Amino acid sequence: MKRFLVIGHNAVTAGNFSLNDMPGGAGRMDILCSCINSCFFLSHSLRDDVECYLLLLGEPMPPKTILIKGDEVRYLNPDERSTGSLLKKALDLPCGEKFRESTKGIYVKRRGLKCLLKDYEFSVLDENGSDIRETENAPCSYILSDNHNFTGEEEDMLKDLPRVSAGPKVLHADHTITVILNELDRRGL
Ligand SMILES: C[S@@+](CC[C@H](N)C(=O)[O-])C[C@H]1O[C@@H](n2cnc3c(N)ncnc32)[C@H](O)[C@@H]1O
């Protein structure tokens, strides 16, 4: 199983956002939708061996974690609006510290980074990290940020994790996922 955890620093944590304003009022929810797209869509099928975790830190109820499981998810389409509406449903669902399913294969809970880091051994995606092409054992679980740098507090929590680079240029988060998945595909992972 491959995993990507994307931190949405301003992504809202209630389902009442407008699908017409995902880049603005919803706190760059559009970036999270693009990351979902990169995690799962192949030309004619879905990647069923990927899990995408979204950590939403915007108002009014941060933190919330949404999990999308490639082997279970239904109703996922490549367009941003329909993905946004699945996220709205997840954020509308009352939830506690354990995952609750909102629609098939999409889960939500009220937990933050500290808790997620206990569950898996993530590597941090960082353009200054070790080049994935030079890494003998490529990791399968990665954490990355949205359009912002990791905060100081996050950096502190991530400081002991391995750092992996997808290449020398700073990429958009969704493109970074695509490059990493391509590298893992080439290794048959
Ligand atoms: C748009 S970047 C975040 C902002 C970025 N630090 C900047 O200076 O504009 C989104 C995220 O993608 C990941 N990323 C971008 N380029 C990368 C690369 N070449 N290798 C590994 N990760 C990368 C990092 O996790 C980064 O936090």
PDB file of C-alpha atoms and ligand atoms in Angstrom:
ATOM      1  CA  MET A   1       0.000   0.000   0.000  1.00  0.00           C
ATOM      2  CA  LYS A   2       1.246   3.492  -0.857  1.00  0.00           C
ATOM      3  CA  ARG A   3       0.220   6.459   1.284  1.00  0.00           C
ATOM      4  CA  PHE A   4       0.252  10.208   0.855  1.00  0.00           C
ATOM      5  CA  LEU A   5      -0.600  12.611   3.666  1.00  0.00           C
ATOM      6  CA  VAL A   6      -1.225  16.177   2.504  1.00  0.00           C
ATOM      7  CA  ILE A   7      -1.462  19.025   5.007  1.00  0.00           C
ATOM      8  CA  GLY A   8      -4.050  21.656   4.043  1.00  0.00           C
ATOM      9  CA  HIS A   9      -3.061  24.505   6.332  1.00  0.00           C
ATOM     10  CA  ASN A  10      -6.130  26.654   5.666  1.00  0.00           C
ATOM     11  CA  ALA A  11      -8.543  24.021   4.314  1.00  0.00           C
ATOM     12  CA  VAL A  12     -11.879  24.512   6.063  1.00  0.00           C
ATOM     13  CA  THR A  13     -13.205  21.845   8.424  1.00  0.00           C
ATOM     14  CA  ALA A  14     -16.962  22.241   7.835  1.00  0.00           C
ATOM     15  CA  GLY A  15     -18.959  21.141   4.815  1.00  0.00           C
ATOM     16  CA  ASN A  16     -20.686  24.454   4.129  1.00  0.00           C
ATOM     17  CA  PHE A  17     -18.071  25.792   1.711  1.00  0.00           C
ATOM     18  CA  SER A  18     -18.955  26.757  -1.842  1.00  0.00           C
ATOM     19  CA  LEU A  19     -17.838  24.510  -4.694  1.00  0.00           C
ATOM     20  CA  ASN A  20     -17.501  27.748  -6.684  1.00  0.00           C
ATOM     21  CA  ASP A  21     -14.896  29.111  -4.286  1.00  0.00           C
ATOM     22  CA  MET A  22     -12.641  26.193  -3.358  1.00  0.00           C
ATOM     23  CA  PRO A  23      -9.399  28.176  -3.946  1.00  0.00           C
ATOM     24  CA  GLY A  24     -10.651  31.136  -1.868  1.00  0.00           C
ATOM     25  CA  GLY A  25     -13.245  30.711   0.876  1.00  0.00           C
ATOM     26  CA  ALA A  26     -12.554  26.985   1.277  1.00  0.00           C
ATOM     27  CA  GLY A  27      -8.849  27.584   2.023  1.00  0.00           C
ATOM     28  CA  ARG A  28      -7.266  26.035  -1.101  1.00  0.00           C
ATOM     29  CA  MET A  29      -9.489  22.957  -0.994  1.00  0.00           C
ATOM     30  CA  ASP A  30      -8.773  22.841  -4.762  1.00  0.00           C
ATOM     31  CA  ILE A  31      -5.190  21.747  -3.976  1.00  0.00           C
ATOM     32  CA  LEU A  32      -6.471  18.846  -1.878  1.00  0.00           C
ATOM     33  CA  CYS A  33      -8.841  17.847  -4.712  1.00  0.00           C
ATOM     34  CA  SER A  34      -5.917  17.866  -7.186  1.00  0.00           C
ATOM     35  CA  CYS A  35      -3.865  15.733  -4.795  1.00  0.00           C
ATOM     36  CA  ILE A  36      -6.703  13.189  -4.606  1.00  0.00           C
ATOM     37  CA  ASN A  37      -6.787  13.161  -8.397  1.00  0.00           C
ATOM     38  CA  SER A  38      -3.013  12.521  -8.580  1.00  0.00           C
ATOM     39  CA  CYS A  39      -3.194   9.766  -5.951  1.00  0.00           C
ATOM     40  CA  PHE A  40      -5.820   7.722  -7.728  1.00  0.00           C
ATOM     41  CA  PHE A  41      -6.461   8.420 -11.397  1.00  0.00           C
ATOM     42  CA  LEU A  42      -4.850   6.417 -14.164  1.00  0.00           C
ATOM     43  CA  SER A  43      -6.088   6.884 -17.708  1.00  0.00           C
ATOM     44  CA  HIS A  44      -8.680   4.122 -17.582  1.00  0.00           C
ATOM     45  CA  SER A  45      -8.721   3.001 -13.973  1.00  0.00           C
ATOM     46  CA  LEU A  46      -8.095   3.906 -10.357  1.00  0.00           C
ATOM     47  CA  ARG A  47      -5.047   3.022  -8.309  1.00  0.00           C
ATOM     48  CA  ASP A  48      -6.419   0.596  -5.735  1.00  0.00           C
ATOM     49  CA  ASP A  49      -3.138   0.354  -3.803  1.00  0.00           C
ATOM     50  CA  VAL A  50      -3.025   3.985  -2.639  1.00  0.00           C
ATOM     51  CA  GLU A  51      -4.446   5.694   0.452  1.00  0.00           C
ATOM     52  CA  CYS A  52      -4.699   9.465   0.575  1.00  0.00           C
ATOM     53  CA  TYR A  53      -4.839  11.241   3.928  1.00  0.00           C
ATOM     54  CA  LEU A  54      -5.815  14.909   4.024  1.00  0.00           C
ATOM     55  CA  LEU A  55      -5.113  16.863   7.177  1.00  0.00           C
ATOM     56  CA  LEU A  56      -7.359  19.941   7.242  1.00  0.00           C
ATOM     57  CA  LEU A  57      -6.341  22.705   9.605  1.00  0.00           C
ATOM     58  CA  GLY A  58      -8.692  25.576   8.720  1.00  0.00           C
ATOM     59  CA  GLU A  59     -11.647  26.856  10.746  1.00  0.00           C
ATOM     60  CA  PRO A  60     -14.093  26.060  12.313  1.00  0.00           C
ATOM     61  CA  MET A  61     -13.149  22.645  13.787  1.00  0.00           C
ATOM     62  CA  PRO A  62      -9.456  21.874  13.189  1.00  0.00           C
ATOM     63  CA  PRO A  63      -7.864  19.418  12.990  1.00  0.00           C
ATOM     64  CA  LYS A  64      -9.787  16.957  10.826  1.00  0.00           C
ATOM     65  CA  THR A  65      -8.347  14.037   8.873  1.00  0.00           C
ATOM     66  CA  ILE A  66     -10.029  12.659   5.772  1.00  0.00           C
ATOM     67  CA  LEU A  67      -8.913   9.268   4.453  1.00  0.00           C
ATOM     68  CA  ILE A  68      -9.668   8.068   0.913  1.00  0.00           C
ATOM     69  CA  LYS A  69      -8.975   4.381   0.263  1.00  0.00           C
ATOM     70  CA  GLY A  70      -8.320   3.497  -3.370  1.00  0.00           C
ATOM     71  CA  ASP A  71      -9.569  -0.059  -3.009  1.00  0.00           C
ATOM     72  CA  GLU A  72     -12.932   1.011  -1.571  1.00  0.00           C
ATOM     73  CA  VAL A  73     -13.734   4.449  -2.917  1.00  0.00           C
ATOM     74  CA  ARG A  74     -16.809   4.968  -5.101  1.00  0.00           C
ATOM     75  CA  TYR A  75     -18.288   8.021  -6.851  1.00  0.00           C
ATOM     76  CA  LEU A  76     -14.823   9.549  -7.408  1.00  0.00           C
ATOM     77  CA  ASN A  77     -14.529  11.369 -10.728  1.00  0.00           C
ATOM     78  CA  PRO A  78     -11.601  13.296 -12.177  1.00  0.00           C
ATOM     79  CA  ASP A  79     -13.264  16.714 -12.017  1.00  0.00           C
ATOM     80  CA  GLU A  80     -12.512  18.936  -9.040  1.00  0.00           C
ATOM     81  CA  ARG A  81     -16.137  19.858  -8.283  1.00  0.00           C
ATOM     82  CA  SER A  82     -17.340  16.305  -7.782  1.00  0.00           C
ATOM     83  CA  THR A  83     -14.326  15.551  -5.560  1.00  0.00           C
ATOM     84  CA  GLY A  84     -15.118  18.751  -3.645  1.00  0.00           C
ATOM     85  CA  SER A  85     -18.660  17.583  -3.083  1.00  0.00           C
ATOM     86  CA  LEU A  86     -17.401  14.259  -1.618  1.00  0.00           C
ATOM     87  CA  LEU A  87     -15.198  16.288   0.754  1.00  0.00           C
ATOM     88  CA  LYS A  88     -18.200  18.455   1.703  1.00  0.00           C
ATOM     89  CA  LYS A  89     -20.131  15.309   2.648  1.00  0.00           C
ATOM     90  CA  ALA A  90     -17.202  14.041   4.744  1.00  0.00           C
ATOM     91  CA  LEU A  91     -16.914  17.377   6.554  1.00  0.00           C
ATOM     92  CA  ASP A  92     -20.671  17.483   7.194  1.00  0.00           C
ATOM     93  CA  LEU A  93     -20.531  14.170   9.057  1.00  0.00           C
ATOM     94  CA  PRO A  94     -20.314  14.538  12.852  1.00  0.00           C
ATOM     95  CA  CYS A  95     -17.181  12.661  13.928  1.00  0.00           C
ATOM     96  CA  GLY A  96     -14.923  11.958  16.884  1.00  0.00           C
ATOM     97  CA  GLU A  97     -11.470  10.477  17.322  1.00  0.00           C
ATOM     98  CA  LYS A  98     -12.190   7.300  15.308  1.00  0.00           C
ATOM     99  CA  PHE A  99     -12.716   7.236  11.532  1.00  0.00           C
ATOM    100  CA  ARG A 100     -16.359   7.313  10.361  1.00  0.00           C
ATOM    101  CA  GLU A 101     -17.261   6.494   6.756  1.00  0.00           C
ATOM    102  CA  SER A 102     -19.080   9.298   4.950  1.00  0.00           C
ATOM    103  CA  THR A 103     -19.372   7.860   1.440  1.00  0.00           C
ATOM    104  CA  LYS A 104     -17.963   4.539   0.203  1.00  0.00           C
ATOM    105  CA  GLY A 105     -14.204   4.505   0.874  1.00  0.00           C
ATOM    106  CA  ILE A 106     -14.037   8.009   2.380  1.00  0.00           C
ATOM    107  CA  TYR A 107     -13.562   8.393   6.130  1.00  0.00           C
ATOM    108  CA  VAL A 108     -13.256  11.339   8.501  1.00  0.00           C
ATOM    109  CA  LYS A 109     -12.074  11.844  12.090  1.00  0.00           C
ATOM    110  CA  ARG A 110     -11.001  14.655  14.404  1.00  0.00           C
ATOM    111  CA  ARG A 111      -7.302  13.951  14.844  1.00  0.00           C
ATOM    112  CA  GLY A 112      -4.145  15.797  13.882  1.00  0.00           C
ATOM    113  CA  LEU A 113      -0.578  15.244  12.751  1.00  0.00           C
ATOM    114  CA  LYS A 114       0.789  13.803  15.991  1.00  0.00           C
ATOM    115  CA  CYS A 115      -1.718  10.975  15.858  1.00  0.00           C
ATOM    116  CA  LEU A 116      -1.149  10.253  12.144  1.00  0.00           C
ATOM    117  CA  LEU A 117       2.611  10.073  12.637  1.00  0.00           C
ATOM    118  CA  LYS A 118       2.088   7.286  15.194  1.00  0.00           C
ATOM    119  CA  ASP A 119       0.228   5.137  12.658  1.00  0.00           C
ATOM    120  CA  TYR A 120       2.803   4.909   9.832  1.00  0.00           C
ATOM    121  CA  GLU A 121       6.457   5.578   9.129  1.00  0.00           C
ATOM    122  CA  PHE A 122       6.167   8.542   6.825  1.00  0.00           C
ATOM    123  CA  SER A 123       8.959  10.142   4.826  1.00  0.00           C
ATOM    124  CA  VAL A 124       8.818  13.876   4.219  1.00  0.00           C
ATOM    125  CA  LEU A 125       8.701  15.068   0.616  1.00  0.00           C
ATOM    126  CA  ASP A 126      11.261  17.835   0.377  1.00  0.00           C
ATOM    127  CA  GLU A 127      13.111  19.107  -2.674  1.00  0.00           C
ATOM    128  CA  ASN A 128      16.293  19.174  -0.570  1.00  0.00           C
ATOM    129  CA  GLY A 129      15.927  15.559   0.582  1.00  0.00           C
ATOM    130  CA  SER A 130      17.653  12.454  -0.841  1.00  0.00           C
ATOM    131  CA  ASP A 131      16.866  12.017  -4.505  1.00  0.00           C
ATOM    132  CA  ILE A 132      14.342   9.172  -4.854  1.00  0.00           C
ATOM    133  CA  ARG A 133      16.286   7.922  -7.891  1.00  0.00           C
ATOM    134  CA  GLU A 134      19.336   7.352  -5.708  1.00  0.00           C
ATOM    135  CA  THR A 135      17.360   5.641  -2.933  1.00  0.00           C
ATOM    136  CA  GLU A 136      17.682   1.869  -2.881  1.00  0.00           C
ATOM    137  CA  ASN A 137      14.590   1.179  -0.777  1.00  0.00           C
ATOM    138  CA  ALA A 138      12.036   3.781  -1.778  1.00  0.00           C
ATOM    139  CA  PRO A 139       9.563   4.440   1.032  1.00  0.00           C
ATOM    140  CA  CYS A 140       5.855   3.898   0.449  1.00  0.00           C
ATOM    141  CA  SER A 141       4.381   6.500   2.831  1.00  0.00           C
ATOM    142  CA  TYR A 142       4.949  10.200   2.236  1.00  0.00           C
ATOM    143  CA  ILE A 143       3.905  13.477   3.803  1.00  0.00           C
ATOM    144  CA  LEU A 144       3.740  16.760   1.919  1.00  0.00           C
ATOM    145  CA  SER A 145       2.428  20.265   2.316  1.00  0.00           C
ATOM    146  CA  ASP A 146      -0.080  22.294   0.280  1.00  0.00           C
ATOM    147  CA  ASN A 147       1.037  25.687  -1.098  1.00  0.00           C
ATOM    148  CA  HIS A 148       2.625  26.655   2.233  1.00  0.00           C
ATOM    149  CA  ASN A 149       5.809  25.518   3.883  1.00  0.00           C
ATOM    150  CA  PHE A 150       5.451  23.240   6.900  1.00  0.00           C
ATOM    151  CA  THR A 151       5.046  25.362  10.045  1.00  0.00           C
ATOM    152  CA  GLY A 152       7.747  25.447  12.711  1.00  0.00           C
ATOM    153  CA  GLU A 153       5.653  23.187  14.939  1.00  0.00           C
ATOM    154  CA  GLU A 154       5.171  20.689  12.109  1.00  0.00           C
ATOM    155  CA  GLU A 155       8.879  20.797  11.224  1.00  0.00           C
ATOM    156  CA  ASP A 156       9.589  19.953  14.829  1.00  0.00           C
ATOM    157  CA  MET A 157       7.356  16.867  14.663  1.00  0.00           C
ATOM    158  CA  LEU A 158       8.905  15.836  11.314  1.00  0.00           C
ATOM    159  CA  LYS A 159      12.525  16.523  12.134  1.00  0.00           C
ATOM    160  CA  ASP A 160      13.596  12.893  12.640  1.00  0.00           C
ATOM    161  CA  LEU A 161      11.854  11.491   9.540  1.00  0.00           C
ATOM    162  CA  PRO A 162      13.699  10.687   6.293  1.00  0.00           C
ATOM    163  CA  ARG A 163      13.455  13.373   3.575  1.00  0.00           C
ATOM    164  CA  VAL A 164      12.940  12.387  -0.043  1.00  0.00           C
ATOM    165  CA  SER A 165      13.213  14.583  -3.121  1.00  0.00           C
ATOM    166  CA  ALA A 166      11.240  14.078  -6.334  1.00  0.00           C
ATOM    167  CA  GLY A 167      13.745  16.242  -8.229  1.00  0.00           C
ATOM    168  CA  PRO A 168      15.594  19.543  -8.088  1.00  0.00           C
ATOM    169  CA  LYS A 169      12.710  21.950  -8.740  1.00  0.00           C
ATOM    170  CA  VAL A 170       9.938  22.913  -6.300  1.00  0.00           C
ATOM    171  CA  LEU A 171       6.784  21.321  -7.687  1.00  0.00           C
ATOM    172  CA  HIS A 172       3.114  21.687  -6.900  1.00  0.00           C
ATOM    173  CA  ALA A 173       1.937  19.139  -4.345  1.00  0.00           C
ATOM    174  CA  ASP A 174      -0.200  17.169  -6.848  1.00  0.00           C
ATOM    175  CA  HIS A 175       2.636  17.036  -9.381  1.00  0.00           C
ATOM    176  CA  THR A 176       5.013  15.800  -6.685  1.00  0.00           C
ATOM    177  CA  ILE A 177       2.635  12.897  -5.997  1.00  0.00           C
ATOM    178  CA  THR A 178       2.505  12.063  -9.710  1.00  0.00           C
ATOM    179  CA  VAL A 179       6.308  11.996  -9.976  1.00  0.00           C
ATOM    180  CA  ILE A 180       6.699   9.828  -6.868  1.00  0.00           C
ATOM    181  CA  LEU A 181       4.039   7.359  -8.027  1.00  0.00           C
ATOM    182  CA  ASN A 182       5.778   7.170 -11.389  1.00  0.00           C
ATOM    183  CA  GLU A 183       9.061   6.320  -9.646  1.00  0.00           C
ATOM    184  CA  LEU A 184       7.321   3.643  -7.573  1.00  0.00           C
ATOM    185  CA  ASP A 185       5.611   2.299 -10.728  1.00  0.00           C
ATOM    186  CA  ARG A 186       9.018   1.966 -12.405  1.00  0.00           C
ATOM    187  CA  ARG A 187      10.218  -0.137  -9.478  1.00  0.00           C
ATOM    188  CA  GLY A 188       7.114  -2.282  -9.580  1.00  0.00           C
ATOM    189  CA  LEU A 189       6.162  -1.155  -6.074  1.00  0.00           C
TER     190      LEU A 189
HETATM  191  C1  LIG B   1       4.151  23.954  -3.564  1.00  0.00           C
HETATM  192  S1  LIG B   1       5.201  23.094  -2.450  1.00  0.00           S
HETATM  193  C2  LIG B   1       5.052  24.050  -0.944  1.00  0.00           C
HETATM  194  C3  LIG B   1       5.599  25.402  -0.986  1.00  0.00           C
HETATM  195  C4  LIG B   1       7.041  25.409  -1.310  1.00  0.00           C
HETATM  196  N1  LIG B   1       7.852  25.081  -0.126  1.00  0.00           N
HETATM  197  C5  LIG B   1       7.490  26.705  -1.923  1.00  0.00           C
HETATM  198  O1  LIG B   1       8.613  27.115  -1.638  1.00  0.00           O
HETATM  199  O2  LIG B   1       6.745  27.260  -2.731  1.00  0.00           O
HETATM  200  C6  LIG B   1       4.203  21.707  -2.008  1.00  0.00           C
HETATM  201  C7  LIG B   1       4.885  20.550  -1.359  1.00  0.00           C
HETATM  202  O3  LIG B   1       5.307  19.645  -2.359  1.00  0.00           O
HETATM  203  C8  LIG B   1       6.466  18.980  -1.944  1.00  0.00           C
HETATM  204  N2  LIG B   1       7.474  19.193  -2.981  1.00  0.00           N
HETATM  205  C9  LIG B   1       7.528  20.172  -3.910  1.00  0.00           C
HETATM  206  N3  LIG B   1       8.563  19.992  -4.733  1.00  0.00           N
HETATM  207  C10 LIG B   1       9.196  18.860  -4.312  1.00  0.00           C
HETATM  208  C11 LIG B   1      10.336  18.135  -4.763  1.00  0.00           C
HETATM  209  N4  LIG B   1      11.056  18.524  -5.785  1.00  0.00           N
HETATM  210  N5  LIG B   1      10.669  17.010  -4.092  1.00  0.00           N
HETATM  211  C12 LIG B   1       9.943  16.581  -3.030  1.00  0.00           C
HETATM  212  N6  LIG B   1       8.865  17.230  -2.567  1.00  0.00           N
HETATM  213  C13 LIG B   1       8.498  18.351  -3.192  1.00  0.00           C
HETATM  214  C14 LIG B   1       6.870  19.517  -0.587  1.00  0.00           C
HETATM  215  O4  LIG B   1       6.383  18.644   0.421  1.00  0.00           O
HETATM  216  C15 LIG B   1       6.125  20.824  -0.535  1.00  0.00           C
HETATM  217  O5  LIG B   1       5.812  21.154   0.778  1.00  0.00           O
END
